[in-house]
XYZ file of C-alpha atoms in Angstrom:
352
model
C 102.684 154.767 87.943
C 103.566 155.739 91.489
C 100.753 154.966 93.957
C 99.495 157.518 96.427
C 98.597 156.854 100.062
C 95.116 158.023 101.208
C 94.898 158.105 105.046
C 91.141 158.619 105.083
C 90.495 155.642 102.794
C 92.744 153.376 104.881
C 90.896 154.406 108.036
C 87.501 153.620 106.482
C 88.666 150.199 105.215
C 90.081 149.277 108.624
C 86.783 150.184 110.271
C 84.804 148.081 107.793
C 87.060 145.076 108.333
C 86.729 145.377 112.102
C 82.921 145.595 111.775
C 82.821 142.507 109.512
C 85.063 140.506 111.824
C 82.782 141.322 114.750
C 79.901 139.650 112.904
C 81.939 136.658 111.738
C 82.121 137.947 108.169
C 85.889 138.140 107.954
C 88.954 136.675 109.572
C 89.446 133.130 110.969
C 86.441 131.019 112.008
C 85.634 131.037 115.706
C 86.360 127.319 116.058
C 88.918 125.355 114.086
C 87.616 122.457 112.028
C 88.337 119.028 113.478
C 91.315 117.240 111.961
C 90.543 113.698 110.754
C 92.764 110.736 111.556
C 95.045 110.253 108.543
C 95.582 106.647 107.410
C 98.192 105.624 104.827
C 97.740 102.283 102.999
C 101.338 101.336 102.117
C 102.561 98.555 99.843
C 102.843 97.356 96.278
C 100.281 96.490 93.585
C 98.225 94.391 96.008
C 97.563 97.680 97.812
C 97.447 100.066 94.885
C 96.725 98.430 91.533
C 93.813 98.665 92.041
C 93.743 97.424 95.664
C 89.948 97.393 95.861
C 90.087 96.001 99.393
C 90.704 99.650 100.297
C 87.304 100.630 98.915
C 85.602 97.896 100.948
C 87.515 98.846 104.082
C 86.709 102.544 103.643
C 82.990 101.819 103.314
C 82.977 99.399 106.263
C 84.517 102.101 108.416
C 82.127 104.780 107.186
C 79.074 102.560 107.717
C 80.213 101.774 111.259
C 80.470 105.464 112.133
C 84.230 105.956 111.669
C 83.719 109.080 109.593
C 86.500 111.358 110.864
C 89.174 109.609 108.833
C 91.201 110.442 105.750
C 93.014 107.848 103.635
C 96.230 109.531 102.469
C 98.936 108.873 99.904
C 100.590 110.403 96.871
C 98.674 108.023 94.556
C 94.959 108.138 93.754
C 93.684 105.383 91.461
C 89.879 105.477 91.029
C 89.123 102.126 89.400
C 87.026 100.242 91.976
C 83.259 99.867 91.926
C 82.616 101.435 95.332
C 83.053 105.161 95.889
C 85.797 105.702 98.435
C 88.765 107.817 99.449
C 91.293 106.345 97.011
C 94.479 108.063 98.245
C 97.134 105.429 98.886
C 100.827 104.583 98.760
C 100.575 101.257 96.898
C 103.322 101.280 94.257
C 103.077 98.441 91.742
C 106.243 96.362 91.468
C 107.973 98.009 94.426
C 109.961 96.080 97.003
C 110.043 96.927 100.695
C 113.826 96.536 100.650
C 114.363 98.915 97.717
C 111.922 101.423 99.197
C 113.968 101.434 102.401
C 117.355 101.452 100.645
C 116.360 104.382 98.430
C 114.738 106.339 101.290
C 111.498 106.794 99.355
C 109.159 106.711 102.345
C 110.217 109.969 104.072
C 109.057 112.009 101.072
C 105.698 110.243 100.991
C 105.293 110.799 104.720
C 106.183 114.471 104.496
C 103.600 114.957 101.753
C 100.759 113.207 103.600
C 101.513 113.255 107.387
C 99.701 110.037 108.390
C 98.750 109.100 111.956
C 98.355 105.400 111.085
C 100.073 103.252 108.457
C 98.545 99.969 107.281
C 101.275 98.059 105.471
C 101.054 94.982 103.219
C 104.530 95.132 101.742
C 107.111 92.506 100.817
C 105.467 90.266 98.212
C 107.911 91.347 95.496
C 110.807 90.824 97.902
C 109.658 87.261 98.628
C 109.145 86.668 94.908
C 112.723 87.851 94.325
C 114.015 85.383 96.939
C 115.298 88.134 99.227
C 116.139 86.704 102.648
C 113.604 87.255 105.456
C 116.295 88.910 107.607
C 116.895 91.464 104.861
C 113.180 92.197 104.434
C 112.696 92.571 108.184
C 115.673 94.937 108.365
C 113.884 97.032 105.730
C 110.697 96.888 107.818
C 112.681 98.190 110.793
C 114.068 101.095 108.770
C 110.609 101.939 107.402
C 109.080 101.965 110.891
C 111.917 104.197 112.059
C 111.136 106.623 109.250
C 107.437 106.545 110.189
C 108.307 107.419 113.780
C 110.614 110.206 112.635
C 107.592 111.674 110.850
C 105.236 111.056 113.781
C 106.580 109.730 117.112
C 103.084 108.424 117.959
C 102.630 106.563 114.673
C 100.379 103.506 114.864
C 101.468 100.760 112.455
C 99.491 97.736 111.233
C 101.715 95.208 109.454
C 100.202 92.343 107.469
C 101.326 88.790 107.330
C 101.268 88.596 103.545
C 98.479 86.944 101.609
C 99.653 83.682 100.009
C 100.946 83.814 96.449
C 101.353 81.012 93.943
C 102.385 82.505 90.588
C 102.972 80.080 87.743
C 106.501 81.442 87.315
C 107.565 80.851 90.927
C 107.063 77.400 92.384
C 108.902 78.347 95.579
C 106.965 81.549 96.301
C 104.218 79.878 98.337
C 106.690 78.302 100.769
C 108.804 81.464 100.935
C 105.720 83.480 101.936
C 104.955 81.043 104.747
C 108.543 81.210 106.012
C 108.566 85.012 105.953
C 105.164 85.345 107.634
C 106.332 83.148 110.492
C 109.034 85.696 111.296
C 106.805 88.787 111.411
C 105.160 88.406 114.872
C 108.475 88.156 116.734
C 109.858 91.100 114.768
C 106.785 93.196 115.591
C 106.971 92.304 119.277
C 110.586 93.437 119.357
C 109.966 96.820 117.715
C 106.617 97.844 119.190
C 106.488 100.601 121.820
C 103.746 102.000 124.001
C 103.802 105.293 122.112
C 104.073 103.719 118.663
C 102.591 100.206 118.674
C 103.166 97.797 115.782
C 100.274 95.364 115.368
C 100.372 92.245 113.184
C 97.308 91.541 111.029
C 97.010 87.958 109.730
C 96.125 88.260 106.047
C 97.379 84.755 105.246
C 95.049 82.414 107.136
C 91.912 81.491 105.201
C 93.126 83.103 101.961
C 93.191 80.717 98.968
C 95.113 81.697 95.839
C 92.903 79.385 93.743
C 89.652 81.162 94.654
C 90.746 84.537 96.064
C 93.130 85.748 93.330
C 92.825 86.094 89.569
C 96.457 85.273 88.816
C 97.840 83.525 91.886
C 99.008 86.858 93.326
C 96.486 89.707 93.113
C 93.146 89.523 94.958
C 89.875 89.159 93.081
C 86.551 90.296 94.573
C 86.570 87.443 97.083
C 90.151 88.182 98.075
C 89.444 91.892 98.437
C 86.555 91.111 100.798
C 88.772 88.861 102.914
C 91.549 91.437 103.128
C 89.147 94.211 104.136
C 87.584 91.930 106.753
C 90.997 91.273 108.296
C 92.085 94.928 108.297
C 88.819 96.231 109.730
C 88.945 95.073 113.380
C 92.617 95.985 113.798
C 92.133 99.433 112.277
C 88.800 100.212 113.955
C 90.417 99.370 117.309
C 92.620 102.451 116.785
C 89.675 104.724 116.009
C 86.650 106.139 117.793
C 83.427 106.622 115.804
C 82.931 110.268 114.946
C 85.873 111.396 117.094
C 89.081 112.572 115.391
C 90.994 112.699 118.668
C 94.019 110.649 119.583
C 93.604 107.273 117.815
C 93.164 104.397 120.198
C 93.190 106.488 123.361
C 92.406 103.871 126.038
C 91.088 106.574 128.322
C 88.263 107.463 125.921
C 85.058 105.931 127.296
C 83.790 105.491 123.734
C 86.642 103.130 122.899
C 85.138 99.984 124.398
C 86.149 96.397 123.775
C 84.393 93.172 122.891
C 85.071 89.601 121.903
C 83.185 87.312 119.519
C 82.920 83.509 119.774
C 81.485 81.267 117.048
C 79.742 77.903 117.422
C 78.013 75.681 114.873
C 74.412 75.079 115.977
C 73.454 72.555 113.295
C 74.962 71.192 110.102
C 73.440 69.672 106.967
C 74.650 68.861 103.489
C 75.318 72.133 101.724
C 74.991 74.423 104.708
C 74.972 75.097 108.428
C 73.561 77.362 111.138
C 76.010 79.378 113.203
C 75.755 81.473 116.329
C 78.130 84.196 117.504
C 78.274 85.379 121.107
C 79.379 88.998 121.513
C 80.804 89.769 124.963
C 81.676 93.140 126.446
C 85.229 92.589 127.695
C 85.241 95.682 129.912
C 84.787 95.143 133.640
C 83.407 98.638 134.208
C 81.971 100.289 131.088
C 79.026 99.467 128.845
C 79.325 99.484 125.057
C 76.652 101.111 122.914
C 77.319 99.390 119.598
C 79.311 96.486 118.195
C 80.388 95.075 114.843
C 81.623 91.547 114.137
C 83.575 90.716 110.984
C 83.231 87.101 109.884
C 85.733 85.208 107.738
C 84.256 81.914 106.524
C 86.156 79.035 104.933
C 86.583 79.057 101.169
C 83.387 77.683 99.632
C 81.116 79.060 102.380
C 78.840 82.083 102.060
C 76.496 83.914 104.439
C 72.873 83.672 103.282
C 70.874 84.994 106.250
C 71.491 86.838 109.546
C 69.177 87.530 112.474
C 69.594 89.725 115.578
C 72.044 91.784 113.540
C 72.467 93.758 110.309
C 74.736 92.354 107.592
C 76.935 94.547 105.369
C 79.394 92.585 103.256
C 81.039 90.261 105.774
C 80.377 92.460 108.811
C 77.414 92.000 111.160
C 76.452 95.046 113.228
C 74.068 95.144 116.151
C 70.343 95.496 115.622
C 68.623 98.565 117.027
C 67.765 96.844 120.280
C 70.903 94.849 121.177
C 73.759 97.317 120.670
C 74.048 98.256 124.336
C 75.833 95.550 126.317
C 76.711 96.156 129.955
C 80.155 95.397 131.379
C 80.876 91.671 131.241
C 77.524 90.844 129.627
C 76.852 89.143 126.276
C 74.407 89.071 123.396
C 74.115 86.753 120.385
C 73.247 86.763 116.711
C 72.687 83.865 114.361
C 73.275 83.182 110.696
C 72.851 80.625 107.951
C 75.653 79.809 105.544
C 75.802 77.774 102.386
C 78.854 75.596 101.977
C 80.597 73.180 99.657
C 82.303 69.902 100.313
C 85.654 71.654 99.937
C 84.863 73.931 102.884
C 85.235 71.081 105.375
C 84.000 71.432 108.967
C 81.767 74.496 109.448
C 83.768 77.282 111.047
C 84.122 81.039 111.139
C 86.730 83.481 112.373
C 84.894 86.232 114.239
C 86.551 89.505 115.271
C 84.717 92.176 117.225
C 84.976 95.948 117.596
C 82.836 98.119 119.840
C 82.141 101.676 120.877
C-alpha cells in the first residue's frame, strides 16, 4: 500500500521531539560517558586456559580503586573462582611466532581496541625449541601491529614463568636463555610514546610448588603472577580516572618505593618490616599499596599498620598520606619452612 504524507502530523511530531529533547528525554546525553582504559591480556594457555591470575589481578586493581578499566579480548572463559572481567586473548597452544607469521593479532586488536597489552607469550615457542632470535623477531612484529592499532600503546612483556614438563628436559634451560634476552630487546624497541616494560615473572616462581603439571600455574602460581603484574600495570593507571594511562603530569599518579628488612627470625617463621617511601620531591601521595612476593614455603600470617588482601598490603586509614620524600612503615609475620632459606621478600609499591 502506498503511504501518504501528512504535513500536520509531521509538524506535531517534530514539536514533541523538540520539547522532549529540551527536558533531556530524547537525543544524546548531555555528557558522554567516560571511556575506561582497555587492557588486553595476550598469550597462550597460561593466560587463557583458565589463566586465573587474571581474576586475581582484576580484583586487586578493583580493590585498589582502579575501577575505570576494561579487560578486553575475543575470548571469555568464566572458570575461575573469583568474579572478574574474563575477556582475554589467551589462546591455548598458540605460539608467538605463528601468531606473528599468520597476522592473527591485527584482527584481535581491531575487534577490541586496547590501550594496554600485557603479554606472557612464547612458552610454546620455547617448548618447540624455536630460537630466541626468531621469537624476539615475532615480538617485534607483534609490537609493531599493536602500535599500528594504537600509536600510544603501552606494552607489558613478561619474562616467562619457568617450565619443567616431563616431556621436555631442556625446556627449563631454554626458558632461562630466552628470558635473558628480553630486557635488551625491550630497551631497543621502547619509545616515549609507546613504552615496552619488562615484568619479571620468572624469579621466585617454582614449577614444583607453583604449577600443577610443570607448566600451568596452580593457585599459588596464579597469586605470584598477579602480584608481579600488579605494580607494573597499576603504574600505567590512575585510580578512578580513565584518562591517558600513565600520564606523568597527572598529580594523582604519584610514585613510591618499598624496602624490606627482617626484624627477627625464629624456627618456622620471621617478622618483617617494609618501609614505604614517597619518591616524589614535590608531591604528596594519598594512598599506597605494596605487593609482596615471599620465597616458596613462606606465607603471610599477620600484618599491622596496613590492610592485607591476598599478597597486597594497602595503607591503613591513618597512614596513606605520605609527604614528598617522607616514609611510613608496616610490619608482618610470616611462617616459613626450611626450604625457604633466608627470610626475604620482594616488595613493589604503587601509589596515588
